[in-house]
CSV table of C-alpha atoms in Angstrom, one decimal:
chain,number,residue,atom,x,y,z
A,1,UNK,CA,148.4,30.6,83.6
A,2,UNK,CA,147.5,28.5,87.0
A,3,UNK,CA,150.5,28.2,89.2
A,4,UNK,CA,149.7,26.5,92.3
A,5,UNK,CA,151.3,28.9,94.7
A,6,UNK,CA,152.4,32.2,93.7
A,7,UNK,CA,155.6,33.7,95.3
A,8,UNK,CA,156.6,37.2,95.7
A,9,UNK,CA,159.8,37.8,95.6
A,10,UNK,CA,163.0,36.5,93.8
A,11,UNK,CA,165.2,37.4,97.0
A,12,UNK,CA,167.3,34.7,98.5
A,13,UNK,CA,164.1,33.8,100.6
A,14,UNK,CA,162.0,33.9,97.4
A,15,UNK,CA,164.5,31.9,95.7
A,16,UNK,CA,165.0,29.4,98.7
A,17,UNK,CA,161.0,29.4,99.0
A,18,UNK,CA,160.4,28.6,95.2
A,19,UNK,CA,163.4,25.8,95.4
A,20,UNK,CA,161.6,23.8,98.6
A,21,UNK,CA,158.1,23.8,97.0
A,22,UNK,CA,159.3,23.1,93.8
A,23,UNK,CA,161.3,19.9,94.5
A,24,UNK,CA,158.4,18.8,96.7
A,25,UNK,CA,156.7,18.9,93.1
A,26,UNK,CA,154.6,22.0,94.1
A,27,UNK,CA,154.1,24.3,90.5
A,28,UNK,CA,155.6,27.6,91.6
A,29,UNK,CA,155.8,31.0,89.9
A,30,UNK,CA,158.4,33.7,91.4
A,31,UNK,CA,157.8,37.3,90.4
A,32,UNK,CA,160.3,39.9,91.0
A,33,UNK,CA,160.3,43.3,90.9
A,34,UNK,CA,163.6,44.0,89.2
A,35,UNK,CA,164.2,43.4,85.3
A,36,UNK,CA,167.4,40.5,86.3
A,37,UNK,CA,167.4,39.0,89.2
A,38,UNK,CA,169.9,39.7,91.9
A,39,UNK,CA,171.3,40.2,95.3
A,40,UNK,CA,172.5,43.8,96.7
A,41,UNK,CA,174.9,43.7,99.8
A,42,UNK,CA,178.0,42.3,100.5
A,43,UNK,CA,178.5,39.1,102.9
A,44,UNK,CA,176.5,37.3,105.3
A,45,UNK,CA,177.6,34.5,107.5
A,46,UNK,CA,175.8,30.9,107.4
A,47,UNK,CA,176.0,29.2,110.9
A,48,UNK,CA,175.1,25.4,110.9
A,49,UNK,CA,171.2,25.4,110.9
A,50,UNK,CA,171.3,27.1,107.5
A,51,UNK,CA,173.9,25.0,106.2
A,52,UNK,CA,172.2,21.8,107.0
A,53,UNK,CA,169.4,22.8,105.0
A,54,UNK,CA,171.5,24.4,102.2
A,55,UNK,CA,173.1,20.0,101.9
A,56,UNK,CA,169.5,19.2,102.4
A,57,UNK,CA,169.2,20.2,99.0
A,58,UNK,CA,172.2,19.2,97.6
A,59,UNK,CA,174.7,22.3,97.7
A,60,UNK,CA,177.6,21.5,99.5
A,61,UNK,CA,180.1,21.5,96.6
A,62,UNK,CA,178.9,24.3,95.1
A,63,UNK,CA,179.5,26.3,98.7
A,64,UNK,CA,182.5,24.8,98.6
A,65,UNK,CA,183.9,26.6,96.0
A,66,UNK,CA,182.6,30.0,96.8
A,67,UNK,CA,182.2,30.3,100.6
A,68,UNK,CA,184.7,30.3,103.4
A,69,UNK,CA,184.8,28.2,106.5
A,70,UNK,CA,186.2,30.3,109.4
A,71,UNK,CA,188.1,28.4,112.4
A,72,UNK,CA,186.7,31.0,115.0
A,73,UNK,CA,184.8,33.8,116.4
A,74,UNK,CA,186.8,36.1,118.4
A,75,UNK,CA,185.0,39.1,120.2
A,76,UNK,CA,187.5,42.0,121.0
A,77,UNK,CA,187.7,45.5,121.9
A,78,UNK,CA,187.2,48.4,119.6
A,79,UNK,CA,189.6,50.6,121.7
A,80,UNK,CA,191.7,48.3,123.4
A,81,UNK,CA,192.6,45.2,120.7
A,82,UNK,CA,192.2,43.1,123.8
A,83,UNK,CA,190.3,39.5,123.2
A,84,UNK,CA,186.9,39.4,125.0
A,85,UNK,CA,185.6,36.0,123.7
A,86,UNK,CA,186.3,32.9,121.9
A,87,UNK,CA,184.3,30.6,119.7
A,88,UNK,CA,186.2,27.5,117.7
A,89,UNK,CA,184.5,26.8,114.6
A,90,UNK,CA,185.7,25.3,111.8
A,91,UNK,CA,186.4,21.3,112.9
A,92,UNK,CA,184.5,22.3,116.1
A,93,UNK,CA,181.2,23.5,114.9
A,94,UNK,CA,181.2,20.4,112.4
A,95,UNK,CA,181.7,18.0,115.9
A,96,UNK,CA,179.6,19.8,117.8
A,97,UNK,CA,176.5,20.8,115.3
A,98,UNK,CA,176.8,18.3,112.7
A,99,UNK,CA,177.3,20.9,110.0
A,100,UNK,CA,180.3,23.6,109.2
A,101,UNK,CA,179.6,27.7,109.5
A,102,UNK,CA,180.4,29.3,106.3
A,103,UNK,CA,180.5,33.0,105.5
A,104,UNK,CA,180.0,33.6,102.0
A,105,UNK,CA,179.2,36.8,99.6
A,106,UNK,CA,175.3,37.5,99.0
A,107,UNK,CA,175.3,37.0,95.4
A,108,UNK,CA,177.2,33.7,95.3
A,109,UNK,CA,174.4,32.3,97.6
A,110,UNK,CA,171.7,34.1,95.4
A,111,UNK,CA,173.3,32.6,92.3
A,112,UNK,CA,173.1,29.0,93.6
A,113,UNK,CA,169.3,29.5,94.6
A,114,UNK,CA,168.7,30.8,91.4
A,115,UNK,CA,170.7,28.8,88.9
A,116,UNK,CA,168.6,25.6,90.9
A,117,UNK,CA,165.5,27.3,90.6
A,118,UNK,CA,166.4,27.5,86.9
A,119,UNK,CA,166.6,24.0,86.4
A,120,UNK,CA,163.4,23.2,87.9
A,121,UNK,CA,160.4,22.0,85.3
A,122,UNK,CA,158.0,23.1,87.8
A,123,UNK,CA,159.6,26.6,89.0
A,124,UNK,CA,158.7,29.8,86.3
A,125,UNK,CA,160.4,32.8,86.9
A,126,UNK,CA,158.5,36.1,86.0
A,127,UNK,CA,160.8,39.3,86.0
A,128,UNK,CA,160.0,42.9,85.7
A,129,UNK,CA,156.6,43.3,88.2
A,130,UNK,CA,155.3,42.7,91.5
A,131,UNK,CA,152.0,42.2,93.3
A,132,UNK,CA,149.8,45.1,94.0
A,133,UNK,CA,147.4,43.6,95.6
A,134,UNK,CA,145.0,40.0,96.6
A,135,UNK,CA,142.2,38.8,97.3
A,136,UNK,CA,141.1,35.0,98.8
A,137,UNK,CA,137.9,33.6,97.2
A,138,UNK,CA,137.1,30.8,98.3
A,139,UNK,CA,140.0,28.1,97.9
A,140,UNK,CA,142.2,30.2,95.5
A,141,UNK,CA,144.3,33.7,95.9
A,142,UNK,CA,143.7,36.4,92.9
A,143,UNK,CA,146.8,38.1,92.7
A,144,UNK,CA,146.8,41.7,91.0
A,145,UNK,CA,150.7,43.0,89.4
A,146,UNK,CA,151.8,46.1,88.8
A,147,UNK,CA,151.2,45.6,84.8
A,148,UNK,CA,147.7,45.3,85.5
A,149,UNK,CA,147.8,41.3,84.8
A,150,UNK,CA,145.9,38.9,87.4
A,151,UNK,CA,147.1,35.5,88.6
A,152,UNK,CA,144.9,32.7,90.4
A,153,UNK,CA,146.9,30.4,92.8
A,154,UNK,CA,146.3,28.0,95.4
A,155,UNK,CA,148.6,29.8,97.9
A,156,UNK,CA,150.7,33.0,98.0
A,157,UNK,CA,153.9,33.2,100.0
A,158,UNK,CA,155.0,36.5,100.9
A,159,UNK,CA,158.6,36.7,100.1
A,160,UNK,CA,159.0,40.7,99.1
A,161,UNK,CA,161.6,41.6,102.1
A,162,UNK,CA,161.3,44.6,105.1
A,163,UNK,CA,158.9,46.9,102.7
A,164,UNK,CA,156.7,44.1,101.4
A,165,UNK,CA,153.4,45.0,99.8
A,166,UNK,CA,152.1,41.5,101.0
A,167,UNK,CA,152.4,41.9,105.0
A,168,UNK,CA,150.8,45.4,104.2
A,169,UNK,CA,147.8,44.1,102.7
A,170,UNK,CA,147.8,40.7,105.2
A,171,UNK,CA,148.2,42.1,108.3
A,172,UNK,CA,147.6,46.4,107.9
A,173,UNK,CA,150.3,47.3,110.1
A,174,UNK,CA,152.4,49.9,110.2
A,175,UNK,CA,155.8,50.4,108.0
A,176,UNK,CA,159.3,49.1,109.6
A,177,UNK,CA,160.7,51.1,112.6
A,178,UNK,CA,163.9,52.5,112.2
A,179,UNK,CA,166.1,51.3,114.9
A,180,UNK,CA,168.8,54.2,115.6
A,181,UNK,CA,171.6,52.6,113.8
A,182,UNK,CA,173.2,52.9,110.4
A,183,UNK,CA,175.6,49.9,108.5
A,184,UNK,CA,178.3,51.0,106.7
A,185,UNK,CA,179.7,47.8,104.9
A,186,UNK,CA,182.4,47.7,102.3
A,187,UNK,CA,184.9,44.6,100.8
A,188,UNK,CA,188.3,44.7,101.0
A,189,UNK,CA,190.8,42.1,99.3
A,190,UNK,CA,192.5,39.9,101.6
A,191,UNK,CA,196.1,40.4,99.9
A,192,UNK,CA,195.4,44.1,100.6
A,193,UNK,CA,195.4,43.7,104.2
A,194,UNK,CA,198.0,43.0,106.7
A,195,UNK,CA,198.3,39.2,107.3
A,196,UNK,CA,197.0,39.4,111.3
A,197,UNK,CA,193.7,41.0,109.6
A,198,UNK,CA,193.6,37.8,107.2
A,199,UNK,CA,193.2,35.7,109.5
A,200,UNK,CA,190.4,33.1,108.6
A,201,UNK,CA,188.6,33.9,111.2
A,202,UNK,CA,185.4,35.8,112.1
A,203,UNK,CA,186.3,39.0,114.2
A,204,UNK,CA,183.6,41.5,116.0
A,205,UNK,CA,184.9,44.6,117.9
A,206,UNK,CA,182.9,45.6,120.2
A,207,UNK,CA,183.2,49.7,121.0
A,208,UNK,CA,180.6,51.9,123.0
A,209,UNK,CA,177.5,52.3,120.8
A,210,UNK,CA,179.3,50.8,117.8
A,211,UNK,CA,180.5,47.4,116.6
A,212,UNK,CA,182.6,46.2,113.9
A,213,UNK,CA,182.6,42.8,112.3
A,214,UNK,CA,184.9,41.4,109.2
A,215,UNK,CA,185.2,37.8,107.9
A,216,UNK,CA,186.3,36.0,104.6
A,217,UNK,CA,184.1,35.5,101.9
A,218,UNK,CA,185.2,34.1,98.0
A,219,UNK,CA,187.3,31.5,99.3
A,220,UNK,CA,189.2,33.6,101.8
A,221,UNK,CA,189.7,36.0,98.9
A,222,UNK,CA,188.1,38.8,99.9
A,223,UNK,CA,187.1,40.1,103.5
A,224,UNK,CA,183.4,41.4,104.1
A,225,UNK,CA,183.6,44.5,106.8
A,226,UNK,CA,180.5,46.0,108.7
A,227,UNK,CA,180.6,48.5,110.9
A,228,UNK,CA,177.5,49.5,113.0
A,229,UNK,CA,177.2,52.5,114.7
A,230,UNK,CA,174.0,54.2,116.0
A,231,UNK,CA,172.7,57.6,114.1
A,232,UNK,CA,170.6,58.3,111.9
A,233,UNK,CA,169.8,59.8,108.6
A,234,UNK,CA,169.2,63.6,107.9
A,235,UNK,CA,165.7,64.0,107.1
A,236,UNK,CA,165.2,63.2,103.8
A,237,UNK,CA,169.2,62.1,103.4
A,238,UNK,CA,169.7,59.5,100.6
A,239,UNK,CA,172.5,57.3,101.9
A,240,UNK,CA,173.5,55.7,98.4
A,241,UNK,CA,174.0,59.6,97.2
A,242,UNK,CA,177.0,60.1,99.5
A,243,UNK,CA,180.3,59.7,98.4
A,244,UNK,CA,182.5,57.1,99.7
A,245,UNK,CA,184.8,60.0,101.5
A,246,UNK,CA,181.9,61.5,103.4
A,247,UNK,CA,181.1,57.9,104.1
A,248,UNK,CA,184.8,57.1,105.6
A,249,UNK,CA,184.9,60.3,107.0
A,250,UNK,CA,181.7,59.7,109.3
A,251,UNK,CA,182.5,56.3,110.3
A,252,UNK,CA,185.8,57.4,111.5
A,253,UNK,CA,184.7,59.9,113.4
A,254,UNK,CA,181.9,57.7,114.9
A,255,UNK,CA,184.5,54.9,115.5
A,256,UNK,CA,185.9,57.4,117.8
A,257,UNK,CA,189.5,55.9,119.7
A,258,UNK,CA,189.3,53.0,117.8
A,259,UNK,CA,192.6,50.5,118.4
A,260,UNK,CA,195.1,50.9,115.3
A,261,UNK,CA,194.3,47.9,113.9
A,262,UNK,CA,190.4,48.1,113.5
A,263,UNK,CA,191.2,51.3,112.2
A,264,UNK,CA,193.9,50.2,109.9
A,265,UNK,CA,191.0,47.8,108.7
A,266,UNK,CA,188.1,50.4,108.0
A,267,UNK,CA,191.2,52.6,106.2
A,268,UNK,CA,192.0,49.6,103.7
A,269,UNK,CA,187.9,49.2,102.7
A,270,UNK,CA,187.4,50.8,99.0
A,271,UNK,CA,184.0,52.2,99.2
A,272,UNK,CA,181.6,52.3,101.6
A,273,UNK,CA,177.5,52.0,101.1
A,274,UNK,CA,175.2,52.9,104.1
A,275,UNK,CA,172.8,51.3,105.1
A,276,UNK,CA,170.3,52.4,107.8
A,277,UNK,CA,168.4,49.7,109.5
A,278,UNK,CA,165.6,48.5,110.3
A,279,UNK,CA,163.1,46.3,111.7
A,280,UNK,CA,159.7,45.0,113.4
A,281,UNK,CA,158.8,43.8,116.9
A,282,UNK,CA,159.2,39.9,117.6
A,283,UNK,CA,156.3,38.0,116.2
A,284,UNK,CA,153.6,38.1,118.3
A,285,UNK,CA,151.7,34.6,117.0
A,286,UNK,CA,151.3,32.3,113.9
A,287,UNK,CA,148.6,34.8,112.7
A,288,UNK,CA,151.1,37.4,112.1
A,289,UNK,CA,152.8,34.9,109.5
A,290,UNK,CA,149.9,33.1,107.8
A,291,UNK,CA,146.5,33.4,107.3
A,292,UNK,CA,144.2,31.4,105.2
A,293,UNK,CA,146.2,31.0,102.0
A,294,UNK,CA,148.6,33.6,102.3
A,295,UNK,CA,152.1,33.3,104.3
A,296,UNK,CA,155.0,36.0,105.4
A,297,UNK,CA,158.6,34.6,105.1
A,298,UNK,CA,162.0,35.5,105.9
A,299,UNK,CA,162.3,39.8,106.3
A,300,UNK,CA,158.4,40.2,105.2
A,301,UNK,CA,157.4,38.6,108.2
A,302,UNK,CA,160.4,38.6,110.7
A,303,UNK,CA,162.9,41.3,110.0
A,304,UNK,CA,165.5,41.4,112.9
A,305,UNK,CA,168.7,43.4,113.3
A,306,UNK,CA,171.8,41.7,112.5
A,307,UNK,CA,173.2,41.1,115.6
A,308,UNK,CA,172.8,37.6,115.2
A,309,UNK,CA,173.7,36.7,111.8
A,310,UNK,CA,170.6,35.0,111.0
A,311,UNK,CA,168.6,36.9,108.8
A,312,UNK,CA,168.8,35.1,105.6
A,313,UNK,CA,169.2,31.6,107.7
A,314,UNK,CA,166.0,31.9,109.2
A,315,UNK,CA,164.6,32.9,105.4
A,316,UNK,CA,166.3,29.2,104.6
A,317,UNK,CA,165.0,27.9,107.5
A,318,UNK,CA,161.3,29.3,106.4
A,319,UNK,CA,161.7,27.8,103.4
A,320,UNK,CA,163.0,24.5,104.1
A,321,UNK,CA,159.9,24.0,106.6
A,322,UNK,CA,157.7,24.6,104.0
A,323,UNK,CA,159.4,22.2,101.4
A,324,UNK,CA,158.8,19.7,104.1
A,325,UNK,CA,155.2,19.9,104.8
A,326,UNK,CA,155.0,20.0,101.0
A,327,UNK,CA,156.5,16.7,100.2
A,328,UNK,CA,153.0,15.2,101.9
A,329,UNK,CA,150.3,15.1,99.0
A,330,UNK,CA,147.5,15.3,101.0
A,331,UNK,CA,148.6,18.3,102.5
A,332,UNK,CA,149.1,19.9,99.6
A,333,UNK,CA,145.2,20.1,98.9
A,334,UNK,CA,144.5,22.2,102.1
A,335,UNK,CA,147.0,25.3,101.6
A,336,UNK,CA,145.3,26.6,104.6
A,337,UNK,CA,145.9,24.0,106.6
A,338,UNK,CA,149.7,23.7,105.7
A,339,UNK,CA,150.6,27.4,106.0
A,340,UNK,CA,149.0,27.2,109.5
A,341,UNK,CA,151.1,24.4,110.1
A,342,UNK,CA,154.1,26.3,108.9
A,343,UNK,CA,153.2,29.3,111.5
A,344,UNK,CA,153.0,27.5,113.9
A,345,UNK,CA,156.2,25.4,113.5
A,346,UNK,CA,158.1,28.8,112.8
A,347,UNK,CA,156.9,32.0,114.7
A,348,UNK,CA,158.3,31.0,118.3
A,349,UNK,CA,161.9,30.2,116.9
A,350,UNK,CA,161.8,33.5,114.6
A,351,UNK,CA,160.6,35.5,117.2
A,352,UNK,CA,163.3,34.6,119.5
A,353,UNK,CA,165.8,35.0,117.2
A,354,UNK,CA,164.4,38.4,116.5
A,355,UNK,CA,164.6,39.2,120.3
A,356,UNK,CA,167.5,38.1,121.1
A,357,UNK,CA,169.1,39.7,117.6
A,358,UNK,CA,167.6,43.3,119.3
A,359,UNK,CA,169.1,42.2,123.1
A,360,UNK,CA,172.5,41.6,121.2
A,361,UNK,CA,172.7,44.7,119.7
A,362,UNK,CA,172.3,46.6,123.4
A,363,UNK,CA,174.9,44.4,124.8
A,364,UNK,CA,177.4,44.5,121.6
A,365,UNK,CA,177.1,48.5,122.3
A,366,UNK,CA,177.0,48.8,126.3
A,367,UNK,CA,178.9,51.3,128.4
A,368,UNK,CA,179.3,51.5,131.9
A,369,UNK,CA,177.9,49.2,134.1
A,370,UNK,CA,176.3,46.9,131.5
A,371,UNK,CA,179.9,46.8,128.9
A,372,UNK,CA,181.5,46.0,132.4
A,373,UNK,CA,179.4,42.5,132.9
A,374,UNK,CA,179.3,41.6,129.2
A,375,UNK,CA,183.1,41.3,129.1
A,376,UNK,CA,183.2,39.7,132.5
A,377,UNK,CA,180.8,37.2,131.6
A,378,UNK,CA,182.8,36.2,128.1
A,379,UNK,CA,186.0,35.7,130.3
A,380,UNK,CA,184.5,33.8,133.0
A,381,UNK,CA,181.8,31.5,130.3
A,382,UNK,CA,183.8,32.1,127.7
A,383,UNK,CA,182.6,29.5,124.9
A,384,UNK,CA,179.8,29.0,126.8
A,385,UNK,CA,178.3,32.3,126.1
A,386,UNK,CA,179.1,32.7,122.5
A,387,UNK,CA,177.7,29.0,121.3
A,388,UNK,CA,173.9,28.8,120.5
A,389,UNK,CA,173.1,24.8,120.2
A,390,UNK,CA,169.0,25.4,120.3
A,391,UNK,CA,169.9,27.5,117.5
A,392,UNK,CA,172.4,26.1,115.6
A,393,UNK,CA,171.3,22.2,115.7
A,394,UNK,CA,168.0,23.4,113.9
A,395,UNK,CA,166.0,24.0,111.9
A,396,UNK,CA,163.5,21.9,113.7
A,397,UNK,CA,160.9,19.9,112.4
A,398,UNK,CA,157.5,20.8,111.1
A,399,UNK,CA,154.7,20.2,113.1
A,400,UNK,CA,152.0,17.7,111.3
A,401,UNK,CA,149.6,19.5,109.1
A,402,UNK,CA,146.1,19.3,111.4
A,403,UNK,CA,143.6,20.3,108.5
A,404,UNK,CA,140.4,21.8,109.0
């Protein structure tokens, strides 16, 4: 077996990865660690970059009928209930970014990926192993997998998330850094909640050194809460061994004086998992996500905090650009060349997200002084502060492929 570029990973950036190359009629193989494919987590939010690219390939009905499509951002306070800040979506992010802002559940996105990856003669799906290690000779990648099989491809596209065996071997640096702060996220159904916390709306309450945020997801069906508070694990503590009482019982007590209706919120959640996260410094240049033959995408080579909501968009957005400097055919016989085009079309934009994502988590937990501005600056900019067009009107386009 010869595939032309080999990815690791069968993620939603794998997925998204294996989807752009292969309807740029790129042969693709996706290896995946896990025996099915599938997507832990709960929700993630979709502004309109991501959904661009996501109608770019032909999606829109199916996110029709699994996503939501919030009307608004508001921005409150943990303790107080008072409104902060104020984004329209909805009708307003269509007219204003040329796309909607969805907020959907993790596997419904995976599914689409992967039920179009399915149905693609020139995508092959390998479950059940992973890559151990590479090598580049001469215009080809060797590719060594945990069963002790070898694979030869033009390319390989790192896709294997924050712990990924590729970056380690690429670029020898050291693991993620753990950032002080622990997720707790849950789902709760909407008809289980008290209609002002059904509201189809996206809500984030702000607290000191916490934050909350809850949105709809399954069509308004269910609600997707997150609560981020900064901690950290017990040495050696295993946060999926907890139960969900010690789980509810630490997040209340970290919410602290929370307002009765955030906590009525966090009270209505089921069960709780805990996540404690983490990331990497902004990118630092296009060598740190190709080199040669071999590329880093979406949390392999830009894992940010989620203080943005653009994790998995900028995975899409990773994707798409390489997609589009596939579709040219002479391209496609310099992998170098291409993936160094892809760098440098994507690390400055990835790297400010990732910035900006750490920034927003020091501002979305300030005290004193620095909560003071923050909320004085949302009353006074108002929707000013809150939209991000240089982000949202993305993703941009791929810089021509320069060769060698």
């Amino acid at each position: 077996m010869n595939p032309q570029v080999i990815v690791a990973g069968g993620g939603i950036g794998g997925l998204a990865c294996a989807l752009a190359l292969s309807r740029a009629g790129v042969q693709v193989v996706v290896l995946e660690q896990a025996e099915a494919f599938g997507e832990v987590g709960a929700g993630l939010q979709l502004g309109p970059n991501a959904v661009r690219v996501l109608a770019d390939w032909g999606f829109m009905d199916a996110l029709q009928a699994c996503a939501a499509f919030p009307e608004a951002l508001r921005v409150r306070d943990a303790h107080q209930a008072r409104q902060l800040g104020h984004l329209r979506l909805g009708a307003m992010a269509l007219a204003r970014h040329g796309q909607h802002y969805a907020t959907l559940h993790r596997a419904d996105l995976h599914g689409l990926l992967l039920d179009a990856v399915q149905r693609r003669p020139e995508a092959q799906l390998i479950r059940g192993t992973r890559v151990a290690s590479f090598q580049v000779s001469g215009s080809a990648v060797q590719v060594g997998l945990d069963t002790g099989e070898h694979l030869v491809g033009a390319a390989l596209i790192g896709c294997d998330g924050l712990w990924s065996r590729v970056r380690a071997q690429l670029l020898g640096d050291l693991p993620p850094r753990a950032t002080g702060h622990l997720a707790y996220r849950g789902l709760v159904r909407a008809v289980d909640l008290p209609a002002p916390l059904r509201a189809n709306v996206v809500t984030a309450w702000l607290g000191p050194r916490l934050h909350v945020v809850h949105y709809p997801v399954k069509q308004g069906d269910w609600i997707n809460v997150v609560a981020v508070v900064e901690g950290a694990l017990a040495p050696g503590g295993d946060p999926h061994g907890w139960t969900h009482e010690a789980h509810a019982t630490d997040l209340r007590r970290a919410l602290g004086p929370a307002c009765g209706e955030l906590m009525a919120m966090v009270a209505a959640v089921p069960e709780w998992t805990l996540w404690p996260l983490h990331d990497r410094a902004p990118l630092r240049g296009a060598h740190e996500q190709a080199q040669g033959p071999v590329a880093l995408l979406g949390d392999a080579a830009h894992p940010m905090r989620p203080y943005l909501a653009q994790g998995a968009a900028m995975a899409i957005e990773d994707a798409w650009t390489l997609g589009q400097l596939a579709q040219v055919p002479a391209a496609r016989s310099d992998w170098p060349g291409l993936l160094a085009a892809f760098a440098r079309t994507r690390w400055q934009r990835n790297a400010r997200v990732q910035q900006i994502s750490q920034r927003n988590g020091t501002v979305f937990h300030a005290r004193g002084a620095l909560r003071w501005a923050r909320d004085r600056a949302m009353g006074l900019l108002g929707e000013r502060l809150l939209d991000n067009t240089w982000l949202y009107d993305g993703p941009p386009e791929p810089e021509p492929v320069t060769g060698h």
